[in-house]
Amino acid sequence: MAMAVFRREGRRLLPSIAARPIAAIRSPLSSDQEEGLLGVRSISTQVVRNRMKSVKNIQKITKAMKMVAASKLRAVQGRAENSRGLWQPFTALLGDNPSIDVKKSVVVTLSSDKGLCGGINSTVVKVSRALYKLNAGPEKEVQFVIVGEKAKAIMFRDSKNDIVLSVTELNKNPLNYAQVSVLADDILKNVEFDALRIVYNKFHSVVAFLPTVSTVLSPEIIEKESEIGGKLGELDSYEIEGGETKGEILQNLAEFQFSCVMFNAVLENACSEMGARMSAMDSSSRNAGEMLDRLTLTYNRTRQASITTELIEIISGASALEAAK
Amino acid sequence: MASNAAVPFWRAAGMTYISYSNICANIVRNCLKEPHKAEALTREKVHFSLSKWADGKPQKPVLRSDTPEV
């Protein structure tokens, strides 16, 4: 009761008390939000409190996104690992020739449509650009087919003249082979190529995704290479059943190989996207927690400083009253 | 090494091997009995949006979808 009386009298006397002694008392105690005017104390704790509320909300949201990504990852991971068996027979039969020298290469860049997934899209674009530099030259040309919004945005800046096709909204429905094969069919029909290089993030584990390039050759190049020898030269030792010729079978095989490799690449990229999003959201919620700790300390400091200054004002007001008597 | 044999009918019609195998798979899926048929048909849904580029500019995108948006 008495304190309330003192507080009221302290407030009434406030304008008569010189500003400078209070500022001089306040400055060693105050944090940097308080420098400046009188009467700003309550506003700065409000500011800090608002920040704390919004940081806490962000932390909750990023934690939820991490859980969602984790559950989606579990679902896709099994399918991706099973789909690796699709292209392995092709590599066993036709070999893998990433360093083949061809006139027309087409680089198929796989990326995600949504953001907040860490750095995977930029690594894929870097590898695509490196492939471009490796394969460009006199009489050789490189064209891009871009799958996913993010790579489209990045590549648009400096390689837009080399883009032939761009595909988006692939992840809207759950991924299945029918979808990817229609996409592969479209690419085959619209683009002429000697070699297709598919760039994607291969999923090794939840924290490790490496950008990988898979090469699919067109049937004419395979025929040419088989004449030269090596792994492809052994193709002649296979017996061909049915009424088809070697050239036809090679064409069917090349198309099917492209479709299978694309299917596996799309699944692995989706896995990597979920894993990257998980780790990005995890580090983001950890950062939000740290920020919240720092803000809480600032808030408490501010609050205590304001209480101390109120007390000082009351006491000095009361003592001024005493002295005046 | 030109082939003397006739190309298969679907290649003469302009289809690639991929579209041929997709149509065959479609036929097989439709031969299933319920309830397997319903879950097989969910594996067939196609949806993506494709746009060709010319001179560094994207043309109007073509939506290839089983469920065209209204």
mmCIF file of C-alpha atoms in Angstrom:
data_model
loop_
_atom_site.group_PDB
_atom_site.id
_atom_site.type_symbol
_atom_site.label_atom_id
_atom_site.label_comp_id
_atom_site.label_asym_id
_atom_site.label_seq_id
_atom_site.Cartn_x
_atom_site.Cartn_y
_atom_site.Cartn_z
ATOM 1 C CA MET A 1 0.000 0.000 0.000
ATOM 2 C CA ALA A 2 2.707 2.353 0.946
ATOM 3 C CA MET A 3 4.744 1.342 -2.057
ATOM 4 C CA ALA A 4 1.786 2.108 -4.287
ATOM 5 C CA VAL A 5 1.560 5.601 -2.807
ATOM 6 C CA PHE A 6 5.248 6.134 -3.307
ATOM 7 C CA ARG A 7 4.942 4.873 -6.870
ATOM 8 C CA ARG A 8 2.129 7.299 -7.652
ATOM 9 C CA GLU A 9 4.051 10.189 -6.140
ATOM 10 C CA GLY A 10 7.179 9.047 -7.889
ATOM 11 C CA ARG A 11 5.401 9.155 -11.211
ATOM 12 C CA ARG A 12 3.965 12.590 -10.523
ATOM 13 C CA LEU A 13 7.390 13.912 -9.711
ATOM 14 C CA LEU A 14 8.921 12.298 -12.741
ATOM 15 C CA PRO A 15 8.861 15.303 -15.053
ATOM 16 C CA SER A 16 10.465 17.479 -12.388
ATOM 17 C CA ILE A 17 13.380 15.158 -11.933
ATOM 18 C CA ALA A 18 16.145 15.942 -14.296
ATOM 19 C CA ALA A 19 16.563 13.497 -17.105
ATOM 20 C CA ARG A 20 20.316 13.377 -16.884
ATOM 21 C CA PRO A 21 20.831 11.737 -13.464
ATOM 22 C CA ILE A 22 18.432 8.962 -14.371
ATOM 23 C CA ALA A 23 20.111 8.365 -17.695
ATOM 24 C CA ALA A 24 23.455 8.310 -15.942
ATOM 25 C CA ILE A 25 22.172 5.710 -13.502
ATOM 26 C CA ARG A 26 20.471 3.720 -16.207
ATOM 27 C CA SER A 27 23.255 3.412 -18.740
ATOM 28 C CA PRO A 28 25.472 0.855 -16.979
ATOM 29 C CA LEU A 29 22.403 -1.322 -16.438
ATOM 30 C CA SER A 30 20.673 -0.972 -19.731
ATOM 31 C CA SER A 31 20.971 -3.163 -22.774
ATOM 32 C CA ASP A 32 21.280 -1.621 -26.224
ATOM 33 C CA GLN A 33 17.547 -1.537 -26.810
ATOM 34 C CA GLU A 34 17.106 1.138 -24.234
ATOM 35 C CA GLU A 35 19.325 3.947 -25.272
ATOM 36 C CA GLY A 36 17.457 7.056 -26.097
ATOM 37 C CA LEU A 37 14.217 8.351 -24.788
ATOM 38 C CA LEU A 38 12.517 8.093 -21.446
ATOM 39 C CA GLY A 39 9.396 6.006 -21.228
ATOM 40 C CA VAL A 40 10.661 3.565 -23.813
ATOM 41 C CA ARG A 41 11.255 0.767 -21.311
ATOM 42 C CA SER A 42 7.958 -1.010 -21.678
ATOM 43 C CA ILE A 43 8.066 -0.802 -25.468
ATOM 44 C CA SER A 44 11.392 -2.578 -25.763
ATOM 45 C CA THR A 45 10.302 -5.559 -23.692
ATOM 46 C CA GLN A 46 7.282 -5.743 -25.937
ATOM 47 C CA VAL A 47 9.503 -5.810 -28.979
ATOM 48 C CA VAL A 48 11.611 -8.617 -27.553
ATOM 49 C CA ARG A 49 8.528 -10.533 -26.544
ATOM 50 C CA ASN A 50 7.098 -10.315 -30.068
ATOM 51 C CA ARG A 51 10.344 -11.581 -31.516
ATOM 52 C CA MET A 52 10.360 -14.456 -29.090
ATOM 53 C CA LYS A 53 6.839 -15.433 -30.053
ATOM 54 C CA SER A 54 7.614 -15.411 -33.764
ATOM 55 C CA VAL A 55 10.871 -17.326 -33.334
ATOM 56 C CA LYS A 56 9.045 -19.954 -31.303
ATOM 57 C CA ASN A 57 6.435 -20.313 -34.039
ATOM 58 C CA ILE A 58 9.140 -20.705 -36.651
ATOM 59 C CA GLN A 59 10.768 -23.378 -34.534
ATOM 60 C CA LYS A 60 7.510 -25.310 -34.328
ATOM 61 C CA ILE A 61 6.925 -25.046 -38.064
ATOM 62 C CA THR A 62 10.405 -26.223 -38.991
ATOM 63 C CA LYS A 63 10.140 -29.133 -36.572
ATOM 64 C CA ALA A 64 6.868 -30.157 -38.182
ATOM 65 C CA MET A 65 8.386 -29.890 -41.663
ATOM 66 C CA LYS A 66 11.241 -32.100 -40.555
ATOM 67 C CA MET A 67 8.825 -34.799 -39.360
ATOM 68 C CA VAL A 68 6.856 -34.629 -42.594
ATOM 69 C CA ALA A 69 10.049 -34.962 -44.628
ATOM 70 C CA ALA A 70 11.175 -37.892 -42.483
ATOM 71 C CA SER A 71 7.945 -39.780 -43.038
ATOM 72 C CA LYS A 72 7.986 -39.111 -46.786
ATOM 73 C CA LEU A 73 11.603 -40.240 -46.923
ATOM 74 C CA ARG A 74 10.739 -43.571 -45.316
ATOM 75 C CA ALA A 75 8.088 -44.149 -47.941
ATOM 76 C CA VAL A 76 10.248 -43.340 -50.974
ATOM 77 C CA GLN A 77 13.481 -44.877 -49.794
ATOM 78 C CA GLY A 78 12.308 -48.459 -50.166
ATOM 79 C CA ARG A 79 11.129 -47.829 -53.705
ATOM 80 C CA ALA A 80 14.327 -46.098 -54.712
ATOM 81 C CA GLU A 81 16.491 -48.932 -53.488
ATOM 82 C CA ASN A 82 14.333 -51.473 -55.251
ATOM 83 C CA SER A 83 14.426 -49.529 -58.494
ATOM 84 C CA ARG A 84 18.205 -49.785 -58.633
ATOM 85 C CA GLY A 85 17.726 -53.270 -59.937
ATOM 86 C CA LEU A 86 16.116 -51.879 -63.086
ATOM 87 C CA TRP A 87 19.182 -50.398 -64.688
ATOM 88 C CA GLN A 88 21.800 -52.793 -63.396
ATOM 89 C CA PRO A 89 21.249 -55.370 -66.156
ATOM 90 C CA PHE A 90 21.670 -52.621 -68.726
ATOM 91 C CA THR A 91 24.997 -51.586 -67.331
ATOM 92 C CA ALA A 92 26.045 -55.213 -67.198
ATOM 93 C CA LEU A 93 25.165 -55.618 -70.850
ATOM 94 C CA LEU A 94 26.135 -52.329 -72.393
ATOM 95 C CA GLY A 95 28.737 -50.977 -70.008
ATOM 96 C CA ASP A 96 28.960 -47.444 -68.730
ATOM 97 C CA ASN A 97 30.681 -44.842 -70.864
ATOM 98 C CA PRO A 98 30.540 -41.465 -69.229
ATOM 99 C CA SER A 99 33.554 -40.187 -71.078
ATOM 100 C CA ILE A 100 32.276 -40.933 -74.519
ATOM 101 C CA ASP A 101 32.857 -38.274 -77.118
ATOM 102 C CA VAL A 102 29.742 -37.495 -79.084
ATOM 103 C CA LYS A 103 28.477 -34.686 -81.224
ATOM 104 C CA LYS A 104 25.162 -34.042 -79.576
ATOM 105 C CA SER A 105 24.814 -34.433 -75.851
ATOM 106 C CA VAL A 106 21.695 -33.684 -73.959
ATOM 107 C CA VAL A 107 21.994 -33.058 -70.235
ATOM 108 C CA VAL A 108 18.874 -33.907 -68.247
ATOM 109 C CA THR A 109 18.964 -32.040 -64.953
ATOM 110 C CA LEU A 110 16.720 -33.310 -62.168
ATOM 111 C CA SER A 111 15.769 -31.004 -59.347
ATOM 112 C CA SER A 112 12.943 -30.319 -56.948
ATOM 113 C CA ASP A 113 9.911 -28.123 -57.351
ATOM 114 C CA LYS A 114 9.778 -26.945 -53.761
ATOM 115 C CA GLY A 115 12.450 -25.114 -51.857
ATOM 116 C CA LEU A 116 13.816 -25.296 -48.319
ATOM 117 C CA CYS A 117 15.818 -28.372 -49.160
ATOM 118 C CA GLY A 118 19.371 -27.286 -48.588
ATOM 119 C CA GLY A 119 21.951 -27.177 -51.342
ATOM 120 C CA ILE A 120 21.053 -30.150 -53.502
ATOM 121 C CA ASN A 121 19.642 -28.177 -56.405
ATOM 122 C CA SER A 122 22.656 -25.943 -56.687
ATOM 123 C CA THR A 123 25.054 -28.915 -56.720
ATOM 124 C CA VAL A 124 23.092 -30.521 -59.532
ATOM 125 C CA VAL A 125 23.203 -27.295 -61.547
ATOM 126 C CA LYS A 126 26.937 -26.969 -60.944
ATOM 127 C CA VAL A 127 27.530 -30.473 -62.272
ATOM 128 C CA SER A 128 25.338 -29.758 -65.293
ATOM 129 C CA ARG A 129 27.318 -26.650 -66.102
ATOM 130 C CA ALA A 130 30.565 -28.564 -65.718
ATOM 131 C CA LEU A 131 29.263 -31.186 -68.151
ATOM 132 C CA TYR A 132 28.407 -28.438 -70.564
ATOM 133 C CA LYS A 133 31.944 -27.083 -70.445
ATOM 134 C CA LEU A 134 33.402 -30.562 -70.847
ATOM 135 C CA ASN A 135 31.293 -31.425 -73.844
ATOM 136 C CA ALA A 136 31.055 -28.177 -75.693
ATOM 137 C CA GLY A 137 33.422 -27.410 -78.479
ATOM 138 C CA PRO A 138 33.639 -27.114 -82.242
ATOM 139 C CA GLU A 139 31.030 -29.313 -83.940
ATOM 140 C CA LYS A 140 29.732 -30.478 -80.619
ATOM 141 C CA GLU A 141 26.685 -29.140 -78.929
ATOM 142 C CA VAL A 142 25.077 -29.567 -75.563
ATOM 143 C CA GLN A 143 21.439 -28.985 -74.779
ATOM 144 C CA PHE A 144 19.571 -28.982 -71.493
ATOM 145 C CA VAL A 145 16.355 -30.605 -70.431
ATOM 146 C CA ILE A 146 15.357 -29.336 -67.035
ATOM 147 C CA VAL A 147 13.046 -31.154 -64.643
ATOM 148 C CA GLY A 148 11.932 -29.147 -61.633
ATOM 149 C CA GLU A 149 11.310 -25.502 -60.881
ATOM 150 C CA LYS A 150 14.435 -24.826 -58.885
ATOM 151 C CA ALA A 151 16.932 -25.754 -61.571
ATOM 152 C CA LYS A 152 14.876 -23.841 -64.105
ATOM 153 C CA ALA A 153 15.211 -20.676 -62.070
ATOM 154 C CA ILE A 154 18.972 -21.072 -61.664
ATOM 155 C CA MET A 155 19.737 -22.133 -65.214
ATOM 156 C CA PHE A 156 17.581 -19.425 -66.681
ATOM 157 C CA ARG A 157 20.111 -16.866 -65.618
ATOM 158 C CA ASP A 158 22.994 -17.844 -67.813
ATOM 159 C CA SER A 159 22.237 -20.928 -69.916
ATOM 160 C CA LYS A 160 18.793 -20.087 -71.183
ATOM 161 C CA ASN A 161 19.722 -20.355 -74.825
ATOM 162 C CA ASP A 162 20.659 -23.979 -74.476
ATOM 163 C CA ILE A 163 17.509 -25.169 -72.795
ATOM 164 C CA VAL A 164 15.284 -27.319 -74.948
ATOM 165 C CA LEU A 165 12.562 -28.550 -72.600
ATOM 166 C CA SER A 166 11.487 -27.868 -69.077
ATOM 167 C CA VAL A 167 9.192 -30.020 -66.982
ATOM 168 C CA THR A 168 7.493 -29.075 -63.743
ATOM 169 C CA GLU A 169 4.866 -30.464 -61.365
ATOM 170 C CA LEU A 170 6.250 -33.948 -61.642
ATOM 171 C CA ASN A 171 5.980 -34.601 -57.905
ATOM 172 C CA LYS A 172 2.356 -33.652 -57.605
ATOM 173 C CA ASN A 173 1.157 -37.242 -57.654
ATOM 174 C CA PRO A 174 3.120 -40.084 -56.127
ATOM 175 C CA LEU A 175 5.906 -41.098 -58.478
ATOM 176 C CA ASN A 176 5.279 -44.112 -60.632
ATOM 177 C CA TYR A 177 6.837 -45.703 -63.659
ATOM 178 C CA ALA A 178 4.001 -44.759 -66.011
ATOM 179 C CA GLN A 179 4.571 -41.068 -65.377
ATOM 180 C CA VAL A 180 8.311 -41.216 -65.838
ATOM 181 C CA SER A 181 8.029 -43.287 -68.974
ATOM 182 C CA VAL A 182 5.634 -40.790 -70.560
ATOM 183 C CA LEU A 183 8.147 -38.084 -69.713
ATOM 184 C CA ALA A 184 10.978 -40.124 -71.201
ATOM 185 C CA ASP A 185 8.905 -40.659 -74.301
ATOM 186 C CA ASP A 186 8.346 -36.924 -74.668
ATOM 187 C CA ILE A 187 12.029 -36.236 -74.313
ATOM 188 C CA LEU A 188 12.892 -38.862 -76.907
ATOM 189 C CA LYS A 189 10.410 -37.445 -79.346
ATOM 190 C CA ASN A 190 11.429 -33.828 -78.966
ATOM 191 C CA VAL A 191 15.169 -33.938 -78.670
ATOM 192 C CA GLU A 192 17.792 -35.356 -80.947
ATOM 193 C CA PHE A 193 20.703 -36.794 -79.116
ATOM 194 C CA ASP A 194 23.728 -38.983 -79.400
ATOM 195 C CA ALA A 195 24.191 -39.335 -75.670
ATOM 196 C CA LEU A 196 21.938 -38.486 -72.774
ATOM 197 C CA ARG A 197 23.511 -37.539 -69.494
ATOM 198 C CA ILE A 198 21.141 -37.584 -66.574
ATOM 199 C CA VAL A 199 22.304 -35.547 -63.576
ATOM 200 C CA TYR A 200 20.672 -36.279 -60.234
ATOM 201 C CA ASN A 201 21.455 -36.640 -56.539
ATOM 202 C CA LYS A 202 22.046 -40.239 -55.661
ATOM 203 C CA PHE A 203 20.825 -41.191 -52.240
ATOM 204 C CA HIS A 204 23.530 -42.871 -50.174
ATOM 205 C CA SER A 205 22.194 -42.151 -46.712
ATOM 206 C CA VAL A 206 20.111 -39.588 -44.898
ATOM 207 C CA VAL A 207 23.005 -37.167 -44.678
ATOM 208 C CA ALA A 208 24.904 -38.086 -47.834
ATOM 209 C CA PHE A 209 23.651 -37.309 -51.334
ATOM 210 C CA LEU A 210 26.137 -37.178 -54.156
ATOM 211 C CA PRO A 211 25.441 -35.661 -57.540
ATOM 212 C CA THR A 212 25.733 -38.436 -60.103
ATOM 213 C CA VAL A 213 25.711 -38.627 -63.873
ATOM 214 C CA SER A 214 24.196 -41.562 -65.734
ATOM 215 C CA THR A 215 24.918 -41.862 -69.417
ATOM 216 C CA VAL A 216 22.547 -43.414 -71.916
ATOM 217 C CA LEU A 217 23.725 -43.724 -75.486
ATOM 218 C CA SER A 218 21.605 -43.658 -78.566
ATOM 219 C CA PRO A 219 21.416 -46.866 -80.613
ATOM 220 C CA GLU A 220 23.476 -45.517 -83.481
ATOM 221 C CA ILE A 221 26.364 -44.715 -81.192
ATOM 222 C CA ILE A 222 26.112 -48.146 -79.641
ATOM 223 C CA GLU A 223 26.401 -49.714 -83.054
ATOM 224 C CA LYS A 224 29.419 -47.610 -83.837
ATOM 225 C CA GLU A 225 31.073 -48.430 -80.551
ATOM 226 C CA SER A 226 30.392 -52.117 -80.916
ATOM 227 C CA GLU A 227 32.375 -52.115 -84.102
ATOM 228 C CA ILE A 228 35.293 -50.599 -82.269
ATOM 229 C CA GLY A 229 35.310 -53.313 -79.667
ATOM 230 C CA GLY A 230 35.465 -53.461 -75.956
ATOM 231 C CA LYS A 231 32.446 -54.338 -73.883
ATOM 232 C CA LEU A 232 30.001 -53.387 -76.593
ATOM 233 C CA GLY A 233 31.874 -55.475 -79.106
ATOM 234 C CA GLU A 234 30.755 -58.583 -77.287
ATOM 235 C CA LEU A 235 27.164 -57.878 -78.233
ATOM 236 C CA ASP A 236 27.583 -59.975 -81.332
ATOM 237 C CA SER A 237 28.172 -63.046 -79.263
ATOM 238 C CA TYR A 238 24.537 -62.909 -78.102
ATOM 239 C CA GLU A 239 22.012 -64.861 -80.065
ATOM 240 C CA ILE A 240 18.946 -62.935 -81.122
ATOM 241 C CA GLU A 241 15.620 -64.701 -81.023
ATOM 242 C CA GLY A 242 12.554 -63.739 -82.908
ATOM 243 C CA GLY A 243 12.432 -61.925 -86.163
ATOM 244 C CA GLU A 244 14.250 -58.806 -85.083
ATOM 245 C CA THR A 245 17.617 -57.582 -86.105
ATOM 246 C CA LYS A 246 20.370 -56.348 -83.896
ATOM 247 C CA GLY A 247 19.721 -52.733 -84.825
ATOM 248 C CA GLU A 248 16.080 -52.932 -83.805
ATOM 249 C CA ILE A 249 16.830 -54.641 -80.551
ATOM 250 C CA LEU A 250 19.427 -52.028 -79.755
ATOM 251 C CA GLN A 251 16.900 -49.309 -80.400
ATOM 252 C CA ASN A 252 14.320 -50.892 -78.119
ATOM 253 C CA LEU A 253 16.957 -51.489 -75.487
ATOM 254 C CA ALA A 254 18.214 -47.931 -75.627
ATOM 255 C CA GLU A 255 14.739 -46.493 -75.183
ATOM 256 C CA PHE A 256 13.915 -48.837 -72.361
ATOM 257 C CA GLN A 257 17.257 -48.140 -70.721
ATOM 258 C CA PHE A 258 16.546 -44.442 -70.791
ATOM 259 C CA SER A 259 13.159 -44.962 -69.207
ATOM 260 C CA CYS A 260 14.525 -47.198 -66.447
ATOM 261 C CA VAL A 261 17.450 -44.940 -65.671
ATOM 262 C CA MET A 262 15.108 -41.931 -65.516
ATOM 263 C CA PHE A 263 12.777 -43.771 -63.150
ATOM 264 C CA ASN A 264 15.597 -44.634 -60.801
ATOM 265 C CA ALA A 265 17.055 -41.140 -61.052
ATOM 266 C CA VAL A 266 13.740 -39.477 -60.256
ATOM 267 C CA LEU A 267 13.195 -41.693 -57.211
ATOM 268 C CA GLU A 268 16.719 -41.180 -55.907
ATOM 269 C CA ASN A 269 16.408 -37.444 -56.384
ATOM 270 C CA ALA A 270 13.143 -37.426 -54.459
ATOM 271 C CA CYS A 271 14.828 -39.343 -51.614
ATOM 272 C CA SER A 272 17.730 -36.932 -51.555
ATOM 273 C CA GLU A 273 15.357 -33.991 -51.540
ATOM 274 C CA MET A 274 13.542 -35.364 -48.481
ATOM 275 C CA GLY A 275 16.800 -36.110 -46.701
ATOM 276 C CA ALA A 276 18.204 -32.666 -47.448
ATOM 277 C CA ARG A 277 14.996 -31.034 -46.324
ATOM 278 C CA MET A 278 15.131 -33.015 -43.076
ATOM 279 C CA SER A 279 18.635 -31.873 -42.260
ATOM 280 C CA ALA A 280 17.934 -28.282 -43.324
ATOM 281 C CA MET A 281 14.834 -28.077 -41.140
ATOM 282 C CA ASP A 282 16.675 -29.739 -38.286
ATOM 283 C CA SER A 283 19.495 -27.197 -38.304
ATOM 284 C CA SER A 284 16.957 -24.405 -38.723
ATOM 285 C CA SER A 285 14.979 -25.447 -35.643
ATOM 286 C CA ARG A 286 18.226 -25.770 -33.704
ATOM 287 C CA ASN A 287 19.201 -22.244 -34.719
ATOM 288 C CA ALA A 288 15.763 -21.006 -33.747
ATOM 289 C CA GLY A 289 16.221 -22.598 -30.314
ATOM 290 C CA GLU A 290 19.549 -20.849 -29.857
ATOM 291 C CA MET A 291 18.064 -17.558 -30.955
ATOM 292 C CA LEU A 292 15.248 -18.067 -28.470
ATOM 293 C CA ASP A 293 17.765 -18.601 -25.650
ATOM 294 C CA ARG A 294 19.590 -15.417 -26.531
ATOM 295 C CA LEU A 295 16.350 -13.468 -26.743
ATOM 296 C CA THR A 296 15.198 -14.808 -23.393
ATOM 297 C CA LEU A 297 18.387 -13.581 -21.767
ATOM 298 C CA THR A 298 17.958 -10.157 -23.353
ATOM 299 C CA TYR A 299 14.337 -10.045 -22.256
ATOM 300 C CA ASN A 300 15.177 -10.866 -18.664
ATOM 301 C CA ARG A 301 17.962 -8.322 -18.610
ATOM 302 C CA THR A 302 15.649 -5.671 -20.008
ATOM 303 C CA ARG A 303 12.917 -6.523 -17.576
ATOM 304 C CA GLN A 304 15.214 -6.424 -14.565
ATOM 305 C CA ALA A 305 16.754 -3.152 -15.705
ATOM 306 C CA SER A 306 13.353 -1.540 -16.052
ATOM 307 C CA ILE A 307 12.297 -2.735 -12.595
ATOM 308 C CA THR A 308 15.507 -1.357 -11.135
ATOM 309 C CA THR A 309 15.025 2.034 -12.767
ATOM 310 C CA GLU A 310 11.435 2.218 -11.551
ATOM 311 C CA LEU A 311 12.592 1.495 -8.038
ATOM 312 C CA ILE A 312 15.308 4.140 -8.307
ATOM 313 C CA GLU A 313 12.836 6.717 -9.516
ATOM 314 C CA ILE A 314 10.427 5.956 -6.748
ATOM 315 C CA ILE A 315 13.110 6.118 -4.125
ATOM 316 C CA SER A 316 14.645 9.309 -5.444
ATOM 317 C CA GLY A 317 11.175 10.807 -5.731
ATOM 318 C CA ALA A 318 10.425 9.837 -2.176
ATOM 319 C CA SER A 319 13.735 11.159 -0.907
ATOM 320 C CA ALA A 320 13.237 14.398 -2.830
ATOM 321 C CA LEU A 321 9.870 14.677 -1.100
ATOM 322 C CA GLU A 322 11.527 14.052 2.257
ATOM 323 C CA ALA A 323 14.187 16.652 1.565
ATOM 324 C CA ALA A 324 11.588 19.184 0.494
ATOM 325 C CA LYS A 325 9.714 18.834 3.791
ATOM 326 C CA MET B 1 24.120 -52.413 -91.451
ATOM 327 C CA ALA B 2 20.592 -51.620 -92.603
ATOM 328 C CA SER B 3 17.997 -54.079 -91.441
ATOM 329 C CA ASN B 4 16.146 -55.936 -94.155
ATOM 330 C CA ALA B 5 13.390 -57.256 -91.956
ATOM 331 C CA ALA B 6 10.193 -55.233 -91.651
ATOM 332 C CA VAL B 7 9.987 -52.995 -88.631
ATOM 333 C CA PRO B 8 7.333 -54.037 -86.115
ATOM 334 C CA PHE B 9 3.918 -52.494 -86.670
ATOM 335 C CA TRP B 10 4.152 -50.153 -83.738
ATOM 336 C CA ARG B 11 7.427 -48.683 -84.814
ATOM 337 C CA ALA B 12 6.041 -48.159 -88.293
ATOM 338 C CA ALA B 13 3.123 -46.315 -86.684
ATOM 339 C CA GLY B 14 5.499 -43.893 -84.977
ATOM 340 C CA MET B 15 5.433 -45.267 -81.444
ATOM 341 C CA THR B 16 8.533 -45.759 -79.419
ATOM 342 C CA TYR B 17 9.202 -48.917 -77.463
ATOM 343 C CA ILE B 18 8.317 -47.074 -74.281
ATOM 344 C CA SER B 19 4.825 -46.128 -75.432
ATOM 345 C CA TYR B 20 4.299 -49.643 -76.771
ATOM 346 C CA SER B 21 5.203 -51.203 -73.433
ATOM 347 C CA ASN B 22 3.042 -48.658 -71.599
ATOM 348 C CA ILE B 23 -0.005 -49.589 -73.658
ATOM 349 C CA CYS B 24 0.649 -53.282 -73.046
ATOM 350 C CA ALA B 25 0.989 -52.655 -69.308
ATOM 351 C CA ASN B 26 -2.262 -50.708 -69.402
ATOM 352 C CA ILE B 27 -4.047 -53.645 -70.985
ATOM 353 C CA VAL B 28 -2.636 -56.034 -68.397
ATOM 354 C CA ARG B 29 -3.719 -53.744 -65.566
ATOM 355 C CA ASN B 30 -7.234 -53.594 -66.894
ATOM 356 C CA CYS B 31 -7.392 -57.385 -66.908
ATOM 357 C CA LEU B 32 -6.990 -57.589 -63.152
ATOM 358 C CA LYS B 33 -9.830 -58.364 -60.803
ATOM 359 C CA GLU B 34 -10.950 -56.084 -58.030
ATOM 360 C CA PRO B 35 -9.514 -55.113 -55.515
ATOM 361 C CA HIS B 36 -6.117 -55.400 -57.172
ATOM 362 C CA LYS B 37 -7.386 -53.514 -60.142
ATOM 363 C CA ALA B 38 -8.101 -50.370 -58.163
ATOM 364 C CA GLU B 39 -4.670 -50.242 -56.614
ATOM 365 C CA ALA B 40 -3.007 -50.991 -59.921
ATOM 366 C CA LEU B 41 -4.867 -48.132 -61.541
ATOM 367 C CA THR B 42 -3.516 -45.729 -58.939
ATOM 368 C CA ARG B 43 -0.049 -46.626 -60.203
ATOM 369 C CA GLU B 44 -0.921 -45.300 -63.612
ATOM 370 C CA LYS B 45 -1.629 -41.691 -62.902
ATOM 371 C CA VAL B 46 0.370 -39.259 -64.987
ATOM 372 C CA HIS B 47 0.726 -35.574 -64.270
ATOM 373 C CA PHE B 48 3.356 -33.133 -65.331
ATOM 374 C CA SER B 49 3.654 -29.895 -67.193
ATOM 375 C CA LEU B 50 6.030 -29.657 -70.120
ATOM 376 C CA SER B 51 7.132 -26.553 -71.940
ATOM 377 C CA LYS B 52 9.392 -26.310 -74.936
ATOM 378 C CA TRP B 53 11.900 -23.524 -75.167
ATOM 379 C CA ALA B 54 12.873 -21.524 -78.190
ATOM 380 C CA ASP B 55 15.524 -18.799 -78.249
ATOM 381 C CA GLY B 56 15.863 -18.813 -74.522
ATOM 382 C CA LYS B 57 12.161 -18.264 -73.861
ATOM 383 C CA PRO B 58 9.680 -20.853 -72.678
ATOM 384 C CA GLN B 59 6.635 -21.450 -74.805
ATOM 385 C CA LYS B 60 3.220 -22.065 -73.376
ATOM 386 C CA PRO B 61 3.360 -25.113 -71.103
ATOM 387 C CA VAL B 62 1.447 -28.219 -72.057
ATOM 388 C CA LEU B 63 -0.141 -30.052 -69.170
ATOM 389 C CA ARG B 64 -0.034 -33.783 -69.642
ATOM 390 C CA SER B 65 -2.351 -35.229 -67.136
ATOM 391 C CA ASP B 66 -4.957 -37.864 -66.545
ATOM 392 C CA THR B 67 -6.810 -35.404 -64.352
ATOM 393 C CA PRO B 68 -6.912 -32.159 -66.283
ATOM 394 C CA GLU B 69 -7.441 -29.209 -64.006
ATOM 395 C CA VAL B 70 -10.565 -27.223 -64.518
#
